[in-house]
XYZ file of N, CA, C and O in Angstrom:
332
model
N 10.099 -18.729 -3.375
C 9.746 -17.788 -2.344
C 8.220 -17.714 -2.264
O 7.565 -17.735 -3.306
N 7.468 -17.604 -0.743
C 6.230 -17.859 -0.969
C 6.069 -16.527 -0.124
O 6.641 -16.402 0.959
N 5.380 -15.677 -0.590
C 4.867 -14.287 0.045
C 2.873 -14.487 0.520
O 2.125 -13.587 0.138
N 2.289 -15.661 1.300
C 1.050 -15.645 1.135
C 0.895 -14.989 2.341
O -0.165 -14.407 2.574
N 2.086 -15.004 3.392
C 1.517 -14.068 4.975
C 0.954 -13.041 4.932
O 0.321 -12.723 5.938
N 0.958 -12.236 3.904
C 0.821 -11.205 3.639
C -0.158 -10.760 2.562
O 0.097 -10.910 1.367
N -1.140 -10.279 2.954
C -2.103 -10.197 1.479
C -2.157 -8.623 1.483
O -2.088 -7.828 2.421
N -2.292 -8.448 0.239
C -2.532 -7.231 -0.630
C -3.494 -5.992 0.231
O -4.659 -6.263 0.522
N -3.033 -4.948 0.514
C -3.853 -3.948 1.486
C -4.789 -3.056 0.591
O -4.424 -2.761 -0.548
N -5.948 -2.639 1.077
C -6.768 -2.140 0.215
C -7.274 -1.167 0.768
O -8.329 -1.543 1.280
N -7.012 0.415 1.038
C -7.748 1.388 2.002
C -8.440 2.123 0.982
O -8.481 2.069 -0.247
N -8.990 2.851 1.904
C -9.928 4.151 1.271
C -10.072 4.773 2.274
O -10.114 4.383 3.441
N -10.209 6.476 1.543
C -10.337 7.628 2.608
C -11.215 8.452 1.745
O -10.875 8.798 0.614
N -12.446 8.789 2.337
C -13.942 9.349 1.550
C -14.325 9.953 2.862
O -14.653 9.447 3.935
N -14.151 11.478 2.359
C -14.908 12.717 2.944
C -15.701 13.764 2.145
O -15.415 14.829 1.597
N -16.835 13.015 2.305
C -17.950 14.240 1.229
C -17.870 15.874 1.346
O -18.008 16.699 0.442
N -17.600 16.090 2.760
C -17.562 17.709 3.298
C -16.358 18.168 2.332
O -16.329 19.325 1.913
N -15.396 17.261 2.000
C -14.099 18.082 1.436
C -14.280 17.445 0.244
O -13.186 16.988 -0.088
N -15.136 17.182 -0.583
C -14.697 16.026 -1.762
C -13.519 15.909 -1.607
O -12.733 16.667 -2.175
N -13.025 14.688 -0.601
C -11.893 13.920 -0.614
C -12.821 12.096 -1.053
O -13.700 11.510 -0.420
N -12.262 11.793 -2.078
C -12.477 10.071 -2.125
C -11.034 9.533 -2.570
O -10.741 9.998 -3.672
N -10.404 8.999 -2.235
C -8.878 8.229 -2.622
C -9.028 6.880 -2.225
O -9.879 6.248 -1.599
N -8.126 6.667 -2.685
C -7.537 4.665 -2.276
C -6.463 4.825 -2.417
O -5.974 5.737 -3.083
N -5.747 3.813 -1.708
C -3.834 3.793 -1.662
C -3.813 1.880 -1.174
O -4.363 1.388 -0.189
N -3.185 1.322 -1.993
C -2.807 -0.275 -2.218
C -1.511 -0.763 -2.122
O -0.750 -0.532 -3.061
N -1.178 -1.298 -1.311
C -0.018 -1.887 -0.962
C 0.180 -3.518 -1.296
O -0.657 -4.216 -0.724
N 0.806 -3.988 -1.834
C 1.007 -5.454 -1.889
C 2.579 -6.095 -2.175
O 3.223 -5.545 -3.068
N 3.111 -7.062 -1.558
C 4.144 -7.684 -2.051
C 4.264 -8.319 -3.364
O 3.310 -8.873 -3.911
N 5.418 -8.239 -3.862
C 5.996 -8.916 -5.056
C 6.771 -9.559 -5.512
O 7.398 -8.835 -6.286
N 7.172 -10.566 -5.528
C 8.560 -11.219 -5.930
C 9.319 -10.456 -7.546
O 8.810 -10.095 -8.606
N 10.674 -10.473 -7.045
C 11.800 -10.319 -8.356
C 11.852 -11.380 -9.221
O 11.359 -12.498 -9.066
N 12.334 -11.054 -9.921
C 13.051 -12.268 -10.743
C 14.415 -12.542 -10.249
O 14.921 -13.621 -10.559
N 15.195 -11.558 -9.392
C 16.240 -11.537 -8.668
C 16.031 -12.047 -7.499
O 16.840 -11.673 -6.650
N 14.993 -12.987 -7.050
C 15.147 -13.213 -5.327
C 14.963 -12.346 -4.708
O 15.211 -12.635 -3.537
N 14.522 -10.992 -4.861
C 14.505 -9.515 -3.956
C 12.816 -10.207 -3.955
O 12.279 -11.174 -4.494
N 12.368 -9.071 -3.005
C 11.008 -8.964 -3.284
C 10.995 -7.020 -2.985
O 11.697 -6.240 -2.342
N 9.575 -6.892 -4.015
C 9.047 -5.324 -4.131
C 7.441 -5.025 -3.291
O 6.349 -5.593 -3.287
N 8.068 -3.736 -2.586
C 6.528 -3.264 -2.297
C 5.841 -2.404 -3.714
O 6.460 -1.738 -4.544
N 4.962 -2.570 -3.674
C 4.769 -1.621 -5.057
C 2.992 -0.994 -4.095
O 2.121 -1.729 -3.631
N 3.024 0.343 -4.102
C 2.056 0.650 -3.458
C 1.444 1.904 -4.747
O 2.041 2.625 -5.547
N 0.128 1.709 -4.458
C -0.452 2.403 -5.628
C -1.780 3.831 -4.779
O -2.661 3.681 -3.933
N -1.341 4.970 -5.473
C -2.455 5.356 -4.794
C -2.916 6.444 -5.532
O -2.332 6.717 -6.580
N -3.926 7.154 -5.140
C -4.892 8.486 -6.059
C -6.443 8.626 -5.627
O -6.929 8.367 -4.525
N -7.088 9.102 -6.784
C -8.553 9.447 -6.978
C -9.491 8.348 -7.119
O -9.322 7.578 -8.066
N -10.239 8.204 -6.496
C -11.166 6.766 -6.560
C -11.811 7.090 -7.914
O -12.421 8.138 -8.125
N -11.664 6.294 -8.650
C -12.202 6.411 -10.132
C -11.211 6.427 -11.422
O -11.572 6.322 -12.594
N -9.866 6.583 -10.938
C -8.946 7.083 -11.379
C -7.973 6.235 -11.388
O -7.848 5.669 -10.303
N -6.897 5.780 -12.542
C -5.732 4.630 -12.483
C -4.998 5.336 -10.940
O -4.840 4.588 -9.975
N -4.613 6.753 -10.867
C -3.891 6.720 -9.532
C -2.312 7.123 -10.458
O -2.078 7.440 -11.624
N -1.603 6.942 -9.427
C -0.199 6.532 -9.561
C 0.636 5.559 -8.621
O 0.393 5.297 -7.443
N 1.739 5.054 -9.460
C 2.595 3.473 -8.664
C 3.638 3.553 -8.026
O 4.210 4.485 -8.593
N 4.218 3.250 -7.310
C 5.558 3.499 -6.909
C 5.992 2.262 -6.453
O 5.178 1.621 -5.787
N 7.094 1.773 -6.659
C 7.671 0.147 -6.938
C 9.174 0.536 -6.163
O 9.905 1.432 -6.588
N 9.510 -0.349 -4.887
C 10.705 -0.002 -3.946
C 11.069 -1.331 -3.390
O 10.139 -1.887 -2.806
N 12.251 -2.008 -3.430
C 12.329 -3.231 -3.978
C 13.504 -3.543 -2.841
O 14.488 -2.804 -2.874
N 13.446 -4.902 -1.544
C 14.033 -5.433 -0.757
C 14.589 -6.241 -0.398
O 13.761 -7.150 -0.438
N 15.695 -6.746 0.057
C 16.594 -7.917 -0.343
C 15.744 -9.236 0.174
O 15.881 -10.305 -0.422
N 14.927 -9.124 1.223
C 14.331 -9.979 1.468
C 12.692 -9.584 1.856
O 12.144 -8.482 1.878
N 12.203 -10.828 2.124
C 11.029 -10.918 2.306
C 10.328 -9.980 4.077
O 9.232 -9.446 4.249
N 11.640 -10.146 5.189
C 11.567 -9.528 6.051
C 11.014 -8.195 6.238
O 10.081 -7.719 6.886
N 11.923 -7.747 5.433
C 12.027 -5.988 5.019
C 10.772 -5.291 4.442
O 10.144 -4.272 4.731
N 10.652 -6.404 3.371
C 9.968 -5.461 2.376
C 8.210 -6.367 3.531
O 7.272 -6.357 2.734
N 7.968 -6.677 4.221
C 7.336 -6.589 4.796
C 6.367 -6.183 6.152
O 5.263 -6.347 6.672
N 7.899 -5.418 6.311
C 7.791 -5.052 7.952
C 7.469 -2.923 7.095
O 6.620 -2.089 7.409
N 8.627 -2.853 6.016
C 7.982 -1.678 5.338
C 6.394 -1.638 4.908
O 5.817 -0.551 4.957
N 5.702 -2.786 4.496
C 3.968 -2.725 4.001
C 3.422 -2.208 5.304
O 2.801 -1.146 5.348
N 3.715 -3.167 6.672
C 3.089 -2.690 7.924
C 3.174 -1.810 8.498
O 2.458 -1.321 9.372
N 4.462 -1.395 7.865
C 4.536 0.553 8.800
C 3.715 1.537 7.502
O 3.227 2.639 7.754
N 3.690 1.067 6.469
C 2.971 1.646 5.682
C 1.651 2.114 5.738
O 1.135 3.232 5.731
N 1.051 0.407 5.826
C -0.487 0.152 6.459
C -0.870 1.033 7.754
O -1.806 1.822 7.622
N -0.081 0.937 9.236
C -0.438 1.607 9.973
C -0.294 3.138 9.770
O -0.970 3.862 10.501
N 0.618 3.763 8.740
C 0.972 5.195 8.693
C -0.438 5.495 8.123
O -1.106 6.345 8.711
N -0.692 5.190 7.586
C -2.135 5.467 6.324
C -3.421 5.146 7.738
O -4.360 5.879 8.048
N -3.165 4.297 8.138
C -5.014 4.118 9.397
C -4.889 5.362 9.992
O -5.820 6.157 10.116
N -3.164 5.632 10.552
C -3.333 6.881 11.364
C -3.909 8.279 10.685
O -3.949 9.365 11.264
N -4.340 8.017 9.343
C -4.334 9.279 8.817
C -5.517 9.409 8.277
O -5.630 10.387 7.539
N -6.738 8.520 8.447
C -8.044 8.244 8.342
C -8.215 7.438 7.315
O -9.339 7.746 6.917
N -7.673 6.307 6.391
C -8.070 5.516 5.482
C -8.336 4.423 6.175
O -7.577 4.134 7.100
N -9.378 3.653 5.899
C -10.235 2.418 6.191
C -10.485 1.413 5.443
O -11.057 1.458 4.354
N -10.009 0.323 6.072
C -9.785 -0.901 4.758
C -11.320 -0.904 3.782
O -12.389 -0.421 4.155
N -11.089 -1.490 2.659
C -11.903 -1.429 1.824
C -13.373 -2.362 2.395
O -12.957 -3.497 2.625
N -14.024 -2.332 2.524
C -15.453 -2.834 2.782
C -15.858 -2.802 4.403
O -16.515 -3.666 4.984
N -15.277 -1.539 5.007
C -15.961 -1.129 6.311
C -16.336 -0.127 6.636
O -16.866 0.006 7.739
C-alpha cells in the first residue's frame, strides 16, 4: 500500500492577544492489517500535545476523513506551518 498522495498536515493557530499558540497534525498510516490510520495530534506549541489514532478499511476513507479534517481546522483559524 503506498499512501505518498497525501503528506502529513502541519497547522498552527497563534494569537498573542489571547495567549493562544497550538498546533494540530494530521497524517496517514498504514496497519499491519491492510487498514490504514489517521492519527492526528494536537495541543500547546511547546508541548508533546495529545494523539488520537482512528483507523479505516481503506485508503479512500481514511483520506477523504484527513481533508475534512484539514479544512475543519483552516475554517477555524489554523495556518499551515511556515506562512
Amino acid at each position: 500500500m503506498e499512501l505518498t498522495a497525501t503528506t502529513p498536515v502541519h497547522l498552527i493557530h497563534v494569537d498573542p492577544d489571547v495567549n493562544m499558540a497550538r498546533f494540530y497534525g494530521i497524517e496517514l498510516q498504514p496497519t499491519l492489517f491492510g487498514e490504514v490510520s489517521v492519527l492526528r495530534t494536537w495541543g500547546r506549541i511547546g508541548t508533546n500535545g495529545q494523539a488520537m489514532l482512528v483507523t479505516y478499511e481503506d485508503a479512500a476513507q481514511a483520506s477523504e476523513a484527513l481533508h475534512n479534517l484539514e479544512k475543519q481546522k483552516l475554517r477555524r483559524g489554523y495556518v499551515p506551518v511556515g506562512e
